[in-house]
Amino acid sequence: DTAVSQTPKYLVTQMGNDKSIKCEQNLGHDTMYWYKQDSKKFLKIMFSYNNKELIINETVPNRFSPKSPDKAHLNLHINSLELGDSAVYFCASSQKLPGLAGAPLEQYFGPGTRLTVT
Amino acid sequence: GNSVTQMEGPVTLSEEAFLTINCTYTATGYPSLFWYVQYPGEGLQLLLKATKADDKGSNKGFEATYRKETTSFHLEKGSVQVSDSAVYFCALTGYSGGGADGLTFGKGTHLIIQP
């Protein structure tokens, strides 16, 4: 069984369209994330969700909106796609720590979705 | 804010050579440190981790020691193989109280091992 899965693996679309990327994890984790990897392989956090609450929202355009129907899923919706949105998008998950003590745990990544906007 | 600096490649070595990829970080508090590896066309895999000072993470012959005094987490391997060719990312995460933070990544080091 795949721990963190994403669909689709490849997505080619035209500027101005609206698209979604789906992510599912079967690890029982409480926190899920979206990362963007640009053409130079640089990775940057976009969002994270913990128990259906958005807890990180970096300076990402509001055309991007995460939606979490339940703890195991975190989908990424993108409106009015632009050329600069072309990238590989990775979903990840990790276990929430009890209380405020303890070290942050590792994140497990999905295989990525390569988005190409033409 | 948090930041990670790692040597940028590509780094080209011959098979069985000794590998070091340097990584230094800036962070508040006591972050956890990680090395992730990305093989061509694939996602990121956790290679090793260390959660407190002087911890040594190890996996598949790779090692890295959490050095708080030098804020470093250098990756080493005694004898590399062609199959180690990949992009290696140093990363850290802190903890902001409301939940787990996202990872802060270095820019990645492309490692090429020649037979």
JSON list of C-alpha atoms in Angstrom, two decimals:
[
{"chain": "A", "resi": 1, "resn": "ASP", "atom": "CA", "xyz": [0.00, 0.00, 0.00]},
{"chain": "A", "resi": 2, "resn": "THR", "atom": "CA", "xyz": [1.22, 3.48, -0.89]},
{"chain": "A", "resi": 3, "resn": "ALA", "atom": "CA", "xyz": [1.56, 5.60, 2.24]},
{"chain": "A", "resi": 4, "resn": "VAL", "atom": "CA", "xyz": [1.01, 9.00, 0.60]},
{"chain": "A", "resi": 5, "resn": "SER", "atom": "CA", "xyz": [-0.56, 9.08, -2.85]},
{"chain": "A", "resi": 6, "resn": "GLN", "atom": "CA", "xyz": [-1.35, 11.89, -5.24]},
{"chain": "A", "resi": 7, "resn": "THR", "atom": "CA", "xyz": [-3.42, 12.16, -8.39]},
{"chain": "A", "resi": 8, "resn": "PRO", "atom": "CA", "xyz": [-2.81, 12.95, -11.12]},
{"chain": "A", "resi": 9, "resn": "LYS", "atom": "CA", "xyz": [0.91, 12.35, -11.60]},
{"chain": "A", "resi": 10, "resn": "TYR", "atom": "CA", "xyz": [0.99, 14.68, -14.61]},
{"chain": "A", "resi": 11, "resn": "LEU", "atom": "CA", "xyz": [-1.32, 17.59, -15.35]},
{"chain": "A", "resi": 12, "resn": "VAL", "atom": "CA", "xyz": [-1.10, 19.71, -18.49]},
{"chain": "A", "resi": 13, "resn": "THR", "atom": "CA", "xyz": [-3.53, 22.58, -18.83]},
{"chain": "A", "resi": 14, "resn": "GLN", "atom": "CA", "xyz": [-3.95, 26.03, -20.32]},
{"chain": "A", "resi": 15, "resn": "MET", "atom": "CA", "xyz": [-3.67, 29.40, -18.66]},
{"chain": "A", "resi": 16, "resn": "GLY", "atom": "CA", "xyz": [-6.83, 30.57, -16.99]},
{"chain": "A", "resi": 17, "resn": "ASN", "atom": "CA", "xyz": [-8.15, 27.09, -16.23]},
{"chain": "A", "resi": 18, "resn": "ASP", "atom": "CA", "xyz": [-9.06, 25.79, -12.77]},
{"chain": "A", "resi": 19, "resn": "LYS", "atom": "CA", "xyz": [-7.62, 22.47, -11.64]},
{"chain": "A", "resi": 20, "resn": "SER", "atom": "CA", "xyz": [-7.34, 20.26, -8.56]},
{"chain": "A", "resi": 21, "resn": "ILE", "atom": "CA", "xyz": [-4.72, 17.87, -7.25]},
{"chain": "A", "resi": 22, "resn": "LYS", "atom": "CA", "xyz": [-5.74, 15.19, -4.78]},
{"chain": "A", "resi": 23, "resn": "CYS", "atom": "CA", "xyz": [-3.72, 13.74, -1.92]},
{"chain": "A", "resi": 24, "resn": "GLU", "atom": "CA", "xyz": [-4.46, 10.83, 0.38]},
{"chain": "A", "resi": 25, "resn": "GLN", "atom": "CA", "xyz": [-2.44, 9.30, 3.22]},
{"chain": "A", "resi": 26, "resn": "ASN", "atom": "CA", "xyz": [-3.08, 5.98, 4.93]},
{"chain": "A", "resi": 27, "resn": "LEU", "atom": "CA", "xyz": [-0.58, 6.49, 7.76]},
{"chain": "A", "resi": 28, "resn": "GLY", "atom": "CA", "xyz": [-3.10, 7.78, 10.27]},
{"chain": "A", "resi": 29, "resn": "HIS", "atom": "CA", "xyz": [-1.22, 11.08, 10.49]},
{"chain": "A", "resi": 30, "resn": "ASP", "atom": "CA", "xyz": [-2.86, 14.24, 11.80]},
{"chain": "A", "resi": 31, "resn": "THR", "atom": "CA", "xyz": [-1.03, 16.84, 9.74]},
{"chain": "A", "resi": 32, "resn": "MET", "atom": "CA", "xyz": [-0.77, 17.15, 5.96]},
{"chain": "A", "resi": 33, "resn": "TYR", "atom": "CA", "xyz": [1.20, 19.59, 3.81]},
{"chain": "A", "resi": 34, "resn": "TRP", "atom": "CA", "xyz": [1.59, 20.91, 0.30]},
{"chain": "A", "resi": 35, "resn": "TYR", "atom": "CA", "xyz": [4.99, 21.88, -1.09]},
{"chain": "A", "resi": 36, "resn": "LYS", "atom": "CA", "xyz": [5.98, 23.43, -4.42]},
{"chain": "A", "resi": 37, "resn": "GLN", "atom": "CA", "xyz": [9.22, 22.43, -6.17]},
{"chain": "A", "resi": 38, "resn": "ASP", "atom": "CA", "xyz": [10.33, 24.85, -8.86]},
{"chain": "A", "resi": 39, "resn": "SER", "atom": "CA", "xyz": [12.40, 24.19, -11.96]},
{"chain": "A", "resi": 40, "resn": "LYS", "atom": "CA", "xyz": [15.62, 24.56, -9.95]},
{"chain": "A", "resi": 41, "resn": "LYS", "atom": "CA", "xyz": [14.46, 21.86, -7.51]},
{"chain": "A", "resi": 42, "resn": "PHE", "atom": "CA", "xyz": [13.90, 24.36, -4.70]},
{"chain": "A", "resi": 43, "resn": "LEU", "atom": "CA", "xyz": [11.18, 23.19, -2.29]},
{"chain": "A", "resi": 44, "resn": "LYS", "atom": "CA", "xyz": [8.94, 25.54, -0.37]},
{"chain": "A", "resi": 45, "resn": "ILE", "atom": "CA", "xyz": [6.06, 24.92, 2.03]},
{"chain": "A", "resi": 46, "resn": "MET", "atom": "CA", "xyz": [2.70, 26.20, 0.80]},
{"chain": "A", "resi": 47, "resn": "PHE", "atom": "CA", "xyz": [0.15, 24.96, 3.33]},
{"chain": "A", "resi": 48, "resn": "SER", "atom": "CA", "xyz": [-0.36, 22.57, 6.16]},
{"chain": "A", "resi": 49, "resn": "TYR", "atom": "CA", "xyz": [-3.55, 21.25, 7.76]},
{"chain": "A", "resi": 50, "resn": "ASN", "atom": "CA", "xyz": [-3.89, 19.88, 11.26]},
{"chain": "A", "resi": 51, "resn": "ASN", "atom": "CA", "xyz": [-7.26, 18.45, 12.27]},
{"chain": "A", "resi": 52, "resn": "LYS", "atom": "CA", "xyz": [-8.93, 20.39, 9.46]},
{"chain": "A", "resi": 53, "resn": "GLU", "atom": "CA", "xyz": [-7.39, 23.68, 10.51]},
{"chain": "A", "resi": 54, "resn": "LEU", "atom": "CA", "xyz": [-5.00, 25.62, 8.33]},
{"chain": "A", "resi": 55, "resn": "ILE", "atom": "CA", "xyz": [-1.94, 26.30, 10.45]},
{"chain": "A", "resi": 56, "resn": "ILE", "atom": "CA", "xyz": [0.57, 27.51, 7.88]},
{"chain": "A", "resi": 57, "resn": "ASN", "atom": "CA", "xyz": [-0.15, 29.69, 4.93]},
{"chain": "A", "resi": 58, "resn": "GLU", "atom": "CA", "xyz": [3.00, 31.10, 3.39]},
{"chain": "A", "resi": 59, "resn": "THR", "atom": "CA", "xyz": [2.85, 33.95, 0.90]},
{"chain": "A", "resi": 60, "resn": "VAL", "atom": "CA", "xyz": [0.90, 31.93, -1.61]},
{"chain": "A", "resi": 61, "resn": "PRO", "atom": "CA", "xyz": [-1.56, 33.61, -3.99]},
{"chain": "A", "resi": 62, "resn": "ASN", "atom": "CA", "xyz": [-5.17, 33.19, -2.95]},
{"chain": "A", "resi": 63, "resn": "ARG", "atom": "CA", "xyz": [-5.77, 31.41, -6.26]},
{"chain": "A", "resi": 64, "resn": "PHE", "atom": "CA", "xyz": [-4.45, 28.39, -4.37]},
{"chain": "A", "resi": 65, "resn": "SER", "atom": "CA", "xyz": [-6.80, 26.90, -1.81]},
{"chain": "A", "resi": 66, "resn": "PRO", "atom": "CA", "xyz": [-6.34, 23.69, 0.19]},
{"chain": "A", "resi": 67, "resn": "LYS", "atom": "CA", "xyz": [-9.40, 21.64, 1.05]},
{"chain": "A", "resi": 68, "resn": "SER", "atom": "CA", "xyz": [-9.41, 18.84, 3.60]},
{"chain": "A", "resi": 69, "resn": "PRO", "atom": "CA", "xyz": [-12.60, 16.74, 3.62]},
{"chain": "A", "resi": 70, "resn": "ASP", "atom": "CA", "xyz": [-11.17, 14.50, 6.34]},
{"chain": "A", "resi": 71, "resn": "LYS", "atom": "CA", "xyz": [-7.95, 13.76, 8.17]},
{"chain": "A", "resi": 72, "resn": "ALA", "atom": "CA", "xyz": [-6.68, 11.45, 5.45]},
{"chain": "A", "resi": 73, "resn": "HIS", "atom": "CA", "xyz": [-7.14, 13.83, 2.52]},
{"chain": "A", "resi": 74, "resn": "LEU", "atom": "CA", "xyz": [-5.79, 17.24, 1.58]},
{"chain": "A", "resi": 75, "resn": "ASN", "atom": "CA", "xyz": [-6.64, 18.48, -1.91]},
{"chain": "A", "resi": 76, "resn": "LEU", "atom": "CA", "xyz": [-5.18, 21.51, -3.63]},
{"chain": "A", "resi": 77, "resn": "HIS", "atom": "CA", "xyz": [-7.41, 23.67, -5.81]},
{"chain": "A", "resi": 78, "resn": "ILE", "atom": "CA", "xyz": [-5.86, 26.20, -8.17]},
{"chain": "A", "resi": 79, "resn": "ASN", "atom": "CA", "xyz": [-7.94, 28.84, -9.92]},
{"chain": "A", "resi": 80, "resn": "SER", "atom": "CA", "xyz": [-7.00, 30.91, -12.96]},
{"chain": "A", "resi": 81, "resn": "LEU", "atom": "CA", "xyz": [-3.78, 29.06, -13.62]},
{"chain": "A", "resi": 82, "resn": "GLU", "atom": "CA", "xyz": [-0.74, 31.08, -14.69]},
{"chain": "A", "resi": 83, "resn": "LEU", "atom": "CA", "xyz": [2.45, 30.10, -16.48]},
{"chain": "A", "resi": 84, "resn": "GLY", "atom": "CA", "xyz": [4.42, 30.60, -13.25]},
{"chain": "A", "resi": 85, "resn": "ASP", "atom": "CA", "xyz": [2.37, 27.93, -11.53]},
{"chain": "A", "resi": 86, "resn": "SER", "atom": "CA", "xyz": [4.19, 25.28, -13.56]},
{"chain": "A", "resi": 87, "resn": "ALA", "atom": "CA", "xyz": [6.08, 23.17, -11.02]},
{"chain": "A", "resi": 88, "resn": "VAL", "atom": "CA", "xyz": [6.01, 19.86, -9.20]},
{"chain": "A", "resi": 89, "resn": "TYR", "atom": "CA", "xyz": [3.64, 19.84, -6.24]},
{"chain": "A", "resi": 90, "resn": "PHE", "atom": "CA", "xyz": [4.26, 17.44, -3.36]},
{"chain": "A", "resi": 91, "resn": "CYS", "atom": "CA", "xyz": [1.90, 16.38, -0.66]},
{"chain": "A", "resi": 92, "resn": "ALA", "atom": "CA", "xyz": [3.29, 15.19, 2.68]},
{"chain": "A", "resi": 93, "resn": "SER", "atom": "CA", "xyz": [2.04, 14.07, 6.07]},
{"chain": "A", "resi": 94, "resn": "SER", "atom": "CA", "xyz": [3.35, 13.74, 9.60]},
{"chain": "A", "resi": 95, "resn": "GLN", "atom": "CA", "xyz": [2.14, 12.79, 13.03]},
{"chain": "A", "resi": 96, "resn": "LYS", "atom": "CA", "xyz": [0.91, 15.54, 15.33]},
{"chain": "A", "resi": 97, "resn": "LEU", "atom": "CA", "xyz": [2.80, 15.75, 18.57]},
{"chain": "A", "resi": 98, "resn": "PRO", "atom": "CA", "xyz": [0.87, 15.54, 21.84]},
{"chain": "A", "resi": 99, "resn": "GLY", "atom": "CA", "xyz": [0.90, 18.84, 23.69]},
{"chain": "A", "resi": 100, "resn": "LEU", "atom": "CA", "xyz": [3.71, 21.31, 23.17]},
{"chain": "A", "resi": 101, "resn": "ALA", "atom": "CA", "xyz": [6.67, 19.14, 24.13]},
{"chain": "A", "resi": 102, "resn": "GLY", "atom": "CA", "xyz": [8.79, 16.81, 22.07]},
{"chain": "A", "resi": 103, "resn": "ALA", "atom": "CA", "xyz": [10.62, 17.00, 18.79]},
{"chain": "A", "resi": 104, "resn": "PRO", "atom": "CA", "xyz": [8.85, 17.48, 15.45]},
{"chain": "A", "resi": 105, "resn": "LEU", "atom": "CA", "xyz": [8.48, 14.22, 13.58]},
{"chain": "A", "resi": 106, "resn": "GLU", "atom": "CA", "xyz": [9.52, 13.46, 10.03]},
{"chain": "A", "resi": 107, "resn": "GLN", "atom": "CA", "xyz": [7.27, 14.05, 7.06]},
{"chain": "A", "resi": 108, "resn": "TYR", "atom": "CA", "xyz": [6.42, 11.44, 4.43]},
{"chain": "A", "resi": 109, "resn": "PHE", "atom": "CA", "xyz": [6.05, 12.64, 0.87]},
{"chain": "A", "resi": 110, "resn": "GLY", "atom": "CA", "xyz": [3.90, 11.62, -2.03]},
{"chain": "A", "resi": 111, "resn": "PRO", "atom": "CA", "xyz": [5.31, 10.99, -5.52]},
{"chain": "A", "resi": 112, "resn": "GLY", "atom": "CA", "xyz": [4.51, 14.49, -6.76]},
{"chain": "A", "resi": 113, "resn": "THR", "atom": "CA", "xyz": [2.27, 16.02, -9.42]},
{"chain": "A", "resi": 114, "resn": "ARG", "atom": "CA", "xyz": [4.01, 17.70, -12.33]},
{"chain": "A", "resi": 115, "resn": "LEU", "atom": "CA", "xyz": [1.84, 20.64, -13.40]},
{"chain": "A", "resi": 116, "resn": "THR", "atom": "CA", "xyz": [2.52, 22.25, -16.76]},
{"chain": "A", "resi": 117, "resn": "VAL", "atom": "CA", "xyz": [0.61, 25.38, -17.70]},
{"chain": "A", "resi": 118, "resn": "THR", "atom": "CA", "xyz": [0.72, 26.33, -21.37]},
{"chain": "B", "resi": 1, "resn": "GLY", "atom": "CA", "xyz": [13.26, 32.85, 10.34]},
{"chain": "B", "resi": 2, "resn": "ASN", "atom": "CA", "xyz": [14.64, 29.41, 9.69]},
{"chain": "B", "resi": 3, "resn": "SER", "atom": "CA", "xyz": [17.08, 28.77, 6.87]},
{"chain": "B", "resi": 4, "resn": "VAL", "atom": "CA", "xyz": [19.27, 25.95, 5.56]},
{"chain": "B", "resi": 5, "resn": "THR", "atom": "CA", "xyz": [22.42, 26.32, 3.50]},
{"chain": "B", "resi": 6, "resn": "GLN", "atom": "CA", "xyz": [23.97, 23.38, 1.69]},
{"chain": "B", "resi": 7, "resn": "MET", "atom": "CA", "xyz": [26.65, 23.04, -0.91]},
{"chain": "B", "resi": 8, "resn": "GLU", "atom": "CA", "xyz": [25.25, 23.20, -4.40]},
{"chain": "B", "resi": 9, "resn": "GLY", "atom": "CA", "xyz": [26.39, 20.78, -7.03]},
{"chain": "B", "resi": 10, "resn": "PRO", "atom": "CA", "xyz": [26.63, 19.01, -9.07]},
{"chain": "B", "resi": 11, "resn": "VAL", "atom": "CA", "xyz": [29.07, 16.97, -7.05]},
{"chain": "B", "resi": 12, "resn": "THR", "atom": "CA", "xyz": [30.74, 14.30, -9.17]},
{"chain": "B", "resi": 13, "resn": "LEU", "atom": "CA", "xyz": [32.60, 11.40, -7.56]},
{"chain": "B", "resi": 14, "resn": "SER", "atom": "CA", "xyz": [33.96, 8.05, -8.60]},
{"chain": "B", "resi": 15, "resn": "GLU", "atom": "CA", "xyz": [32.46, 4.88, -7.23]},
{"chain": "B", "resi": 16, "resn": "GLU", "atom": "CA", "xyz": [33.80, 3.93, -3.78]},
{"chain": "B", "resi": 17, "resn": "ALA", "atom": "CA", "xyz": [34.90, 7.51, -3.03]},
{"chain": "B", "resi": 18, "resn": "PHE", "atom": "CA", "xyz": [34.19, 9.20, 0.31]},
{"chain": "B", "resi": 19, "resn": "LEU", "atom": "CA", "xyz": [31.26, 11.60, 0.31]},
{"chain": "B", "resi": 20, "resn": "THR", "atom": "CA", "xyz": [30.65, 14.73, 2.34]},
{"chain": "B", "resi": 21, "resn": "ILE", "atom": "CA", "xyz": [27.80, 17.14, 1.66]},
{"chain": "B", "resi": 22, "resn": "ASN", "atom": "CA", "xyz": [27.90, 20.16, 3.95]},
{"chain": "B", "resi": 23, "resn": "CYS", "atom": "CA", "xyz": [24.80, 21.58, 5.57]},
{"chain": "B", "resi": 24, "resn": "THR", "atom": "CA", "xyz": [24.47, 24.46, 8.03]},
{"chain": "B", "resi": 25, "resn": "TYR", "atom": "CA", "xyz": [21.33, 25.95, 9.45]},
{"chain": "B", "resi": 26, "resn": "THR", "atom": "CA", "xyz": [19.84, 28.95, 11.20]},
{"chain": "B", "resi": 27, "resn": "ALA", "atom": "CA", "xyz": [16.88, 28.38, 13.47]},
{"chain": "B", "resi": 28, "resn": "THR", "atom": "CA", "xyz": [15.32, 29.49, 16.71]},
{"chain": "B", "resi": 29, "resn": "GLY", "atom": "CA", "xyz": [14.98, 27.00, 19.50]},
{"chain": "B", "resi": 30, "resn": "TYR", "atom": "CA", "xyz": [15.85, 23.37, 18.96]},
{"chain": "B", "resi": 31, "resn": "PRO", "atom": "CA", "xyz": [14.89, 22.19, 15.48]},
{"chain": "B", "resi": 32, "resn": "SER", "atom": "CA", "xyz": [14.90, 18.64, 14.22]},
{"chain": "B", "resi": 33, "resn": "LEU", "atom": "CA", "xyz": [17.21, 18.01, 11.27]},
{"chain": "B", "resi": 34, "resn": "PHE", "atom": "CA", "xyz": [16.72, 15.75, 8.28]},
{"chain": "B", "resi": 35, "resn": "TRP", "atom": "CA", "xyz": [18.30, 14.57, 5.08]},
{"chain": "B", "resi": 36, "resn": "TYR", "atom": "CA", "xyz": [15.95, 13.68, 2.25]},
{"chain": "B", "resi": 37, "resn": "VAL", "atom": "CA", "xyz": [16.91, 12.10, -1.07]},
{"chain": "B", "resi": 38, "resn": "GLN", "atom": "CA", "xyz": [15.16, 12.50, -4.41]},
{"chain": "B", "resi": 39, "resn": "TYR", "atom": "CA", "xyz": [15.91, 10.01, -7.16]},
{"chain": "B", "resi": 40, "resn": "PRO", "atom": "CA", "xyz": [15.19, 11.08, -10.76]},
{"chain": "B", "resi": 41, "resn": "GLY", "atom": "CA", "xyz": [11.47, 11.39, -11.43]},
{"chain": "B", "resi": 42, "resn": "GLU", "atom": "CA", "xyz": [10.50, 10.40, -7.90]},
{"chain": "B", "resi": 43, "resn": "GLY", "atom": "CA", "xyz": [9.32, 12.01, -4.69]},
{"chain": "B", "resi": 44, "resn": "LEU", "atom": "CA", "xyz": [11.34, 12.70, -1.58]},
{"chain": "B", "resi": 45, "resn": "GLN", "atom": "CA", "xyz": [12.42, 9.88, 0.69]},
{"chain": "B", "resi": 46, "resn": "LEU", "atom": "CA", "xyz": [13.59, 10.38, 4.24]},
{"chain": "B", "resi": 47, "resn": "LEU", "atom": "CA", "xyz": [17.22, 9.29, 4.43]},
{"chain": "B", "resi": 48, "resn": "LEU", "atom": "CA", "xyz": [18.01, 10.02, 8.08]},
{"chain": "B", "resi": 49, "resn": "LYS", "atom": "CA", "xyz": [17.13, 12.32, 10.94]},
{"chain": "B", "resi": 50, "resn": "ALA", "atom": "CA", "xyz": [18.36, 13.74, 14.26]},
{"chain": "B", "resi": 51, "resn": "THR", "atom": "CA", "xyz": [16.15, 15.40, 16.82]},
{"chain": "B", "resi": 52, "resn": "LYS", "atom": "CA", "xyz": [18.61, 16.79, 19.38]},
{"chain": "B", "resi": 53, "resn": "ALA", "atom": "CA", "xyz": [22.19, 17.95, 19.71]},
{"chain": "B", "resi": 54, "resn": "ASP", "atom": "CA", "xyz": [24.88, 15.27, 19.29]},
{"chain": "B", "resi": 55, "resn": "ASP", "atom": "CA", "xyz": [22.37, 12.78, 17.86]},
{"chain": "B", "resi": 56, "resn": "LYS", "atom": "CA", "xyz": [23.73, 10.79, 14.93]},
{"chain": "B", "resi": 57, "resn": "GLY", "atom": "CA", "xyz": [21.31, 9.75, 12.22]},
{"chain": "B", "resi": 58, "resn": "SER", "atom": "CA", "xyz": [22.30, 6.84, 9.99]},
{"chain": "B", "resi": 59, "resn": "ASN", "atom": "CA", "xyz": [20.79, 4.80, 7.19]},
{"chain": "B", "resi": 60, "resn": "LYS", "atom": "CA", "xyz": [22.06, 2.84, 4.16]},
{"chain": "B", "resi": 61, "resn": "GLY", "atom": "CA", "xyz": [25.68, 3.70, 5.01]},
{"chain": "B", "resi": 62, "resn": "PHE", "atom": "CA", "xyz": [24.96, 7.45, 5.27]},
{"chain": "B", "resi": 63, "resn": "GLU", "atom": "CA", "xyz": [25.55, 9.32, 8.52]},
{"chain": "B", "resi": 64, "resn": "ALA", "atom": "CA", "xyz": [25.05, 12.84, 9.85]},
{"chain": "B", "resi": 65, "resn": "THR", "atom": "CA", "xyz": [25.61, 14.29, 13.32]},
{"chain": "B", "resi": 66, "resn": "TYR", "atom": "CA", "xyz": [23.57, 17.15, 14.79]},
{"chain": "B", "resi": 67, "resn": "ARG", "atom": "CA", "xyz": [26.21, 19.72, 15.86]},
{"chain": "B", "resi": 68, "resn": "LYS", "atom": "CA", "xyz": [24.58, 22.55, 17.76]},
{"chain": "B", "resi": 69, "resn": "GLU", "atom": "CA", "xyz": [27.83, 24.39, 18.41]},
{"chain": "B", "resi": 70, "resn": "THR", "atom": "CA", "xyz": [28.53, 24.72, 14.68]},
{"chain": "B", "resi": 71, "resn": "THR", "atom": "CA", "xyz": [24.86, 24.60, 13.60]},
{"chain": "B", "resi": 72, "resn": "SER", "atom": "CA", "xyz": [25.73, 21.89, 11.11]},
{"chain": "B", "resi": 73, "resn": "PHE", "atom": "CA", "xyz": [24.40, 18.54, 9.92]},
{"chain": "B", "resi": 74, "resn": "HIS", "atom": "CA", "xyz": [26.88, 17.32, 7.31]},
{"chain": "B", "resi": 75, "resn": "LEU", "atom": "CA", "xyz": [26.05, 14.16, 5.37]},
{"chain": "B", "resi": 76, "resn": "GLU", "atom": "CA", "xyz": [28.79, 11.52, 4.95]},
{"chain": "B", "resi": 77, "resn": "LYS", "atom": "CA", "xyz": [29.22, 8.13, 3.37]},
{"chain": "B", "resi": 78, "resn": "GLY", "atom": "CA", "xyz": [32.38, 6.11, 3.34]},
{"chain": "B", "resi": 79, "resn": "SER", "atom": "CA", "xyz": [32.04, 4.45, -0.07]},
{"chain": "B", "resi": 80, "resn": "VAL", "atom": "CA", "xyz": [29.49, 5.69, -2.59]},
{"chain": "B", "resi": 81, "resn": "GLN", "atom": "CA", "xyz": [27.84, 3.61, -5.29]},
{"chain": "B", "resi": 82, "resn": "VAL", "atom": "CA", "xyz": [26.40, 4.50, -8.68]},
{"chain": "B", "resi": 83, "resn": "SER", "atom": "CA", "xyz": [22.95, 3.91, -7.21]},
{"chain": "B", "resi": 84, "resn": "ASP", "atom": "CA", "xyz": [23.52, 6.81, -4.78]},
{"chain": "B", "resi": 85, "resn": "SER", "atom": "CA", "xyz": [23.25, 9.29, -7.66]},
{"chain": "B", "resi": 86, "resn": "ALA", "atom": "CA", "xyz": [20.37, 11.58, -6.71]},
{"chain": "B", "resi": 87, "resn": "VAL", "atom": "CA", "xyz": [19.56, 15.01, -5.31]},
{"chain": "B", "resi": 88, "resn": "TYR", "atom": "CA", "xyz": [20.07, 15.33, -1.54]},
{"chain": "B", "resi": 89, "resn": "PHE", "atom": "CA", "xyz": [18.19, 17.87, 0.55]},
{"chain": "B", "resi": 90, "resn": "CYS", "atom": "CA", "xyz": [19.06, 19.03, 4.04]},
{"chain": "B", "resi": 91, "resn": "ALA", "atom": "CA", "xyz": [15.99, 20.22, 5.96]},
{"chain": "B", "resi": 92, "resn": "LEU", "atom": "CA", "xyz": [14.82, 21.31, 9.38]},
{"chain": "B", "resi": 93, "resn": "THR", "atom": "CA", "xyz": [11.57, 21.76, 11.18]},
{"chain": "B", "resi": 94, "resn": "GLY", "atom": "CA", "xyz": [10.70, 23.61, 14.31]},
{"chain": "B", "resi": 95, "resn": "TYR", "atom": "CA", "xyz": [7.61, 23.53, 16.47]},
{"chain": "B", "resi": 96, "resn": "SER", "atom": "CA", "xyz": [5.39, 26.55, 16.89]},
{"chain": "B", "resi": 97, "resn": "GLY", "atom": "CA", "xyz": [2.99, 25.21, 19.49]},
{"chain": "B", "resi": 98, "resn": "GLY", "atom": "CA", "xyz": [-0.11, 25.09, 17.36]},
{"chain": "B", "resi": 99, "resn": "GLY", "atom": "CA", "xyz": [1.07, 22.07, 15.43]},
{"chain": "B", "resi": 100, "resn": "ALA", "atom": "CA", "xyz": [4.00, 20.84, 13.37]},
{"chain": "B", "resi": 101, "resn": "ASP", "atom": "CA", "xyz": [5.78, 23.37, 11.17]},
{"chain": "B", "resi": 102, "resn": "GLY", "atom": "CA", "xyz": [6.55, 22.78, 7.54]},
{"chain": "B", "resi": 103, "resn": "LEU", "atom": "CA", "xyz": [10.04, 21.75, 6.54]},
{"chain": "B", "resi": 104, "resn": "THR", "atom": "CA", "xyz": [12.60, 24.40, 5.56]},
{"chain": "B", "resi": 105, "resn": "PHE", "atom": "CA", "xyz": [14.79, 22.95, 2.83]},
{"chain": "B", "resi": 106, "resn": "GLY", "atom": "CA", "xyz": [18.23, 23.71, 1.50]},
{"chain": "B", "resi": 107, "resn": "LYS", "atom": "CA", "xyz": [18.53, 24.14, -2.26]},
{"chain": "B", "resi": 108, "resn": "GLY", "atom": "CA", "xyz": [19.58, 20.54, -2.82]},
{"chain": "B", "resi": 109, "resn": "THR", "atom": "CA", "xyz": [22.87, 18.96, -3.90]},
{"chain": "B", "resi": 110, "resn": "HIS", "atom": "CA", "xyz": [22.92, 16.95, -7.09]},
{"chain": "B", "resi": 111, "resn": "LEU", "atom": "CA", "xyz": [25.26, 13.99, -6.60]},
{"chain": "B", "resi": 112, "resn": "ILE", "atom": "CA", "xyz": [26.62, 12.10, -9.61]},
{"chain": "B", "resi": 113, "resn": "ILE", "atom": "CA", "xyz": [28.58, 8.89, -9.06]},
{"chain": "B", "resi": 114, "resn": "GLN", "atom": "CA", "xyz": [30.60, 7.62, -12.01]},
{"chain": "B", "resi": 115, "resn": "PRO", "atom": "CA", "xyz": [31.53, 3.94, -12.35]}
]
